[in-house]
Amino acid sequence: MITKEYYADFNSFEFLFITEGVAEDETQISVWGKNSMGQLVTAHRIISSELLGPRGDGATGATGATGVKGATGDTGVTGDTGSTGDTGATGDTGATGVTGAFQQFQVSENTANTVGSSAIPIVAAATALKTITITGVPGGSRIWLTGIVGWESTAGNTAIQLQILRGATIIFSTNQHATGNTTYASTSVNHVDITPGTGNITYSLTALTIMGTANAIGGITFTGALIQP
C-alpha cells in the first residue's frame, strides 16, 4: 500500500499506474480519498471492479499433452483365502480292472511262531506238521506252496525229510542232515503244483527221519497261493 498526502485545493488530479510481469493479469488497483478528519470518502475512490466490471473467466485452454506414464506401484498384500466351495458330485464308477493272478492265499503257522513254540517228535513214520486247503480252484490253475520248519536232532547224527502232500500224494520232498546230538537246523520247502485239479484242494506239510531222531521245535510255517491261468 502507498499513501500520498496532498493539502492543495485541486480541481482534478491524475495517477498513472504501470503494471507488468507474470502477475500483471492478477493485479488490481484502487485509490481512496480522505476528508479533513482522515476518513475515507467516496468522491475520489477508484476501484477496478467498479471501473472495469466483474472479471469473467477466460475460455478453457487446450488440454495439455499426456504426461509420461509413471512407474508401476508395489504389489499389494495378498487378500484372505476365500471359503472352500461345495464338494462336486461323485463321478461314475470306473470300469472293473483286470483280475490279478493271485486269487487266494492260505497260511498255517505256530502262534507265537518262535523257537520252542512246538515239541513234535519226528520219527521214521511221516508226521503231519501243518495243513491248508485252497478252495474253489478252477481248471488250469497253479498252486504255489512254501514252508519252513525249525528242528533239533536228539540222537547223534540225524537226517530228516520234509514232504508236501496233495491229499495222500507226495508232490515234493527234501532232505537235510544234522551232525551230533542237540544240533539245531531249519529246513525250507518251495514248490509249485502245476496240476492241482479243481475244487477244494488240501495240502499237508509232513516230516520223518531217515536216520536218528529229532523234534520239530519251531517256528513252523506252511503257505499256499492260488495262481489263476
Coordinates of C-alpha atoms in Angstrom, one line a residue:
M1 CA 0.0 0.0 0.0
I2 CA 1.3 3.5 -0.8
T3 CA -0.1 6.7 0.9
K4 CA 0.3 10.2 -0.6
E5 CA -1.0 13.2 1.3
Y6 CA -1.9 16.5 -0.6
Y7 CA -3.3 19.6 1.0
A8 CA -3.7 21.9 -2.0
D9 CA -7.1 22.6 -3.4
F10 CA -7.0 20.7 -6.7
N11 CA -9.8 20.7 -9.2
S12 CA -8.6 17.4 -10.6
F13 CA -5.6 15.1 -10.4
E14 CA -4.3 12.1 -12.4
F15 CA -2.4 9.0 -11.3
L16 CA -0.7 6.7 -13.8
F17 CA -0.1 3.1 -12.8
I18 CA 2.0 0.8 -14.9
T19 CA 1.9 -3.0 -14.3
E20 CA 4.0 -5.7 -15.9
G21 CA 5.4 -9.1 -15.2
V22 CA 3.9 -12.5 -14.7
A23 CA 1.4 -11.1 -12.2
E24 CA 0.1 -8.3 -14.5
D25 CA -3.3 -10.0 -15.2
E26 CA -3.9 -10.6 -11.5
T27 CA -3.1 -7.1 -10.3
Q28 CA -5.9 -4.7 -9.2
I29 CA -5.5 -1.1 -8.1
S30 CA -7.8 1.1 -6.0
V31 CA -7.4 4.8 -4.9
W32 CA -9.3 6.4 -2.0
G33 CA -9.6 9.9 -0.9
K34 CA -9.8 11.2 2.7
N35 CA -11.6 14.2 4.2
S36 CA -10.1 16.7 6.8
M37 CA -11.0 14.2 9.5
G38 CA -8.9 11.4 7.9
Q39 CA -12.0 9.4 6.9
L40 CA -12.3 7.7 3.5
V41 CA -14.7 9.4 1.2
T42 CA -16.3 8.1 -1.9
A43 CA -15.6 11.1 -4.1
H44 CA -12.1 10.1 -5.0
R45 CA -12.1 6.3 -4.8
I46 CA -11.1 4.3 -7.9
I47 CA -11.8 0.5 -7.7
S48 CA -11.0 -1.7 -10.7
S49 CA -14.1 -3.9 -10.2
E50 CA -16.3 -0.8 -10.4
L51 CA -14.5 0.7 -13.3
L52 CA -13.9 -2.4 -15.3
G53 CA -16.8 -4.5 -14.2
P54 CA -16.6 -8.2 -12.9
R55 CA -13.8 -10.2 -14.5
G56 CA -15.1 -13.2 -16.2
D57 CA -13.2 -16.4 -16.5
G58 CA -11.5 -16.9 -19.8
A59 CA -12.1 -19.8 -22.2
T60 CA -10.7 -23.1 -21.2
G61 CA -7.3 -23.6 -22.8
A62 CA -6.4 -26.7 -24.9
T63 CA -5.7 -29.9 -23.0
G64 CA -2.0 -30.4 -22.5
A65 CA -0.1 -33.4 -23.8
T66 CA -0.4 -36.6 -21.8
G67 CA 2.5 -36.9 -19.4
V68 CA 4.9 -39.9 -19.2
K69 CA 3.4 -43.0 -17.6
G70 CA 4.5 -43.3 -14.0
A71 CA 6.4 -46.3 -12.6
T72 CA 4.3 -49.4 -11.6
G73 CA 3.4 -49.3 -7.9
D74 CA 4.3 -52.1 -5.5
T75 CA 2.2 -55.2 -5.5
G76 CA -0.5 -55.1 -2.8
V77 CA -0.7 -57.6 0.0
T78 CA -2.5 -60.9 -0.8
G79 CA -6.1 -61.0 0.3
D80 CA -7.6 -63.5 2.6
T81 CA -8.3 -67.0 1.1
G82 CA -11.9 -67.4 0.1
S83 CA -14.1 -70.1 1.7
T84 CA -14.0 -73.6 0.3
G85 CA -16.6 -74.3 -2.4
D86 CA -19.1 -77.1 -2.2
T87 CA -18.0 -80.6 -3.0
G88 CA -18.7 -81.7 -6.5
A89 CA -20.9 -84.6 -7.4
T90 CA -19.4 -88.1 -7.2
G91 CA -18.3 -89.3 -10.6
D92 CA -19.3 -92.5 -12.2
T93 CA -17.8 -95.7 -11.1
G94 CA -14.9 -96.7 -13.3
A95 CA -14.7 -100.0 -15.2
T96 CA -13.6 -103.1 -13.2
G97 CA -9.9 -103.7 -13.6
V98 CA -8.3 -106.9 -14.8
T99 CA -8.4 -109.8 -12.3
G100 CA -5.0 -110.3 -10.8
A101 CA -3.1 -113.6 -11.0
F102 CA -3.1 -114.2 -7.2
Q103 CA -6.6 -115.1 -6.2
Q104 CA -6.3 -116.8 -2.8
F105 CA -3.7 -117.1 0.0
Q106 CA -3.8 -119.6 2.8
V107 CA -1.4 -120.0 5.8
S108 CA -0.9 -122.3 8.8
E109 CA 1.7 -121.4 11.4
N110 CA 2.5 -121.6 15.1
T111 CA 1.4 -118.9 17.4
A112 CA 3.8 -117.5 18.5
N113 CA 5.9 -118.8 15.7
T114 CA 9.2 -118.9 17.6
V115 CA 11.9 -121.4 18.6
G116 CA 10.3 -123.6 21.3
S117 CA 6.8 -123.0 20.1
S118 CA 6.5 -126.7 19.2
A119 CA 7.8 -130.1 20.5
I120 CA 6.7 -132.5 17.9
P121 CA 8.7 -135.8 17.7
I122 CA 10.0 -136.6 14.2
V123 CA 10.3 -140.4 13.7
A124 CA 10.5 -142.8 10.8
A125 CA 6.8 -142.6 10.1
A126 CA 5.7 -139.3 8.5
T127 CA 4.1 -136.8 10.9
A128 CA 1.8 -134.0 9.7
L129 CA 3.1 -130.6 10.9
K130 CA 0.7 -128.2 9.1
T131 CA -2.3 -128.5 6.7
I132 CA -4.0 -125.9 4.4
T133 CA -6.9 -126.0 1.9
I134 CA -7.2 -124.0 -1.3
T135 CA -10.9 -123.6 -2.1
G136 CA -12.7 -123.2 -5.5
V137 CA -9.7 -124.0 -7.7
P138 CA -10.6 -123.6 -11.4
G139 CA -9.2 -125.7 -14.2
G140 CA -5.7 -124.7 -15.4
S141 CA -4.7 -123.0 -12.1
R142 CA -1.4 -123.4 -10.3
I143 CA -0.7 -123.6 -6.5
W144 CA 2.4 -122.0 -5.0
L145 CA 3.4 -123.8 -1.8
T146 CA 6.1 -122.6 0.6
G147 CA 7.1 -123.5 4.2
I148 CA 9.9 -123.7 6.8
V149 CA 10.4 -126.0 9.8
G150 CA 12.8 -125.3 12.7
W151 CA 14.0 -128.6 14.3
E152 CA 16.6 -130.2 16.6
S153 CA 18.5 -133.5 16.4
T154 CA 18.1 -135.6 19.6
A155 CA 20.1 -138.8 18.9
G156 CA 23.5 -138.1 17.4
N157 CA 23.8 -137.8 13.6
T158 CA 20.2 -137.2 12.2
A159 CA 18.7 -136.8 8.8
I160 CA 15.1 -135.7 8.2
Q161 CA 12.9 -135.4 5.2
L162 CA 10.1 -132.8 4.7
Q163 CA 7.3 -133.6 2.3
I164 CA 4.4 -131.8 0.7
L165 CA 1.3 -133.9 0.0
R166 CA -1.7 -133.1 -2.1
G167 CA -4.3 -135.3 -0.4
A168 CA -2.4 -138.5 0.1
T169 CA 0.0 -138.0 -2.9
I170 CA 3.6 -136.8 -2.2
I171 CA 4.3 -134.0 -4.7
F172 CA 7.5 -132.6 -3.2
S173 CA 10.3 -133.8 -0.7
T174 CA 13.7 -132.6 0.5
N175 CA 16.3 -133.9 3.0
Q176 CA 18.6 -132.3 5.5
H177 CA 21.3 -133.7 7.7
A178 CA 22.5 -132.6 11.2
T179 CA 25.7 -133.8 12.8
G180 CA 25.7 -134.5 16.6
N181 CA 23.2 -134.5 19.4
T182 CA 21.2 -131.3 20.1
T183 CA 22.0 -129.7 16.8
Y184 CA 19.6 -127.0 15.6
A185 CA 18.6 -126.6 12.0
S186 CA 15.8 -125.2 9.8
T187 CA 14.6 -126.7 6.5
S188 CA 12.6 -124.8 3.9
V189 CA 10.2 -126.1 1.2
N190 CA 9.2 -124.3 -2.1
H191 CA 7.1 -125.9 -4.8
V192 CA 4.5 -125.0 -7.5
D193 CA 1.8 -127.6 -8.1
I194 CA 1.1 -127.2 -11.8
T195 CA -1.6 -129.9 -11.9
P196 CA -3.7 -129.3 -8.7
G197 CA -7.0 -130.3 -10.2
T198 CA -10.2 -128.4 -9.4
G199 CA -12.5 -127.6 -6.5
N200 CA -11.1 -127.7 -2.9
I201 CA -7.5 -129.0 -2.7
T202 CA -5.9 -129.9 0.7
Y203 CA -2.1 -129.8 1.1
S204 CA -0.1 -131.1 4.1
L205 CA 3.5 -130.4 5.3
T206 CA 4.9 -133.6 6.9
A207 CA 8.3 -134.6 8.4
L208 CA 10.0 -138.0 9.0
T209 CA 13.5 -139.2 10.0
I210 CA 15.8 -141.1 7.6
M211 CA 18.2 -141.8 10.5
G212 CA 18.4 -140.8 14.1
T213 CA 15.6 -138.9 15.9
A214 CA 14.5 -135.2 16.1
N215 CA 11.9 -132.8 17.3
A216 CA 10.2 -130.0 15.3
I217 CA 10.6 -127.1 17.7
G218 CA 9.5 -124.1 15.6
G219 CA 8.9 -121.9 14.1
I220 CA 6.8 -123.7 11.6
T221 CA 5.0 -122.0 8.6
F222 CA 3.1 -123.5 5.6
T223 CA 1.5 -121.3 2.9
G224 CA -0.4 -121.8 -0.3
A225 CA -1.3 -119.2 -3.0
L226 CA -3.8 -119.8 -5.9
I227 CA -2.4 -118.6 -9.2
Q228 CA -5.0 -118.4 -12.0
P229 CA -4.0 -119.1 -15.6

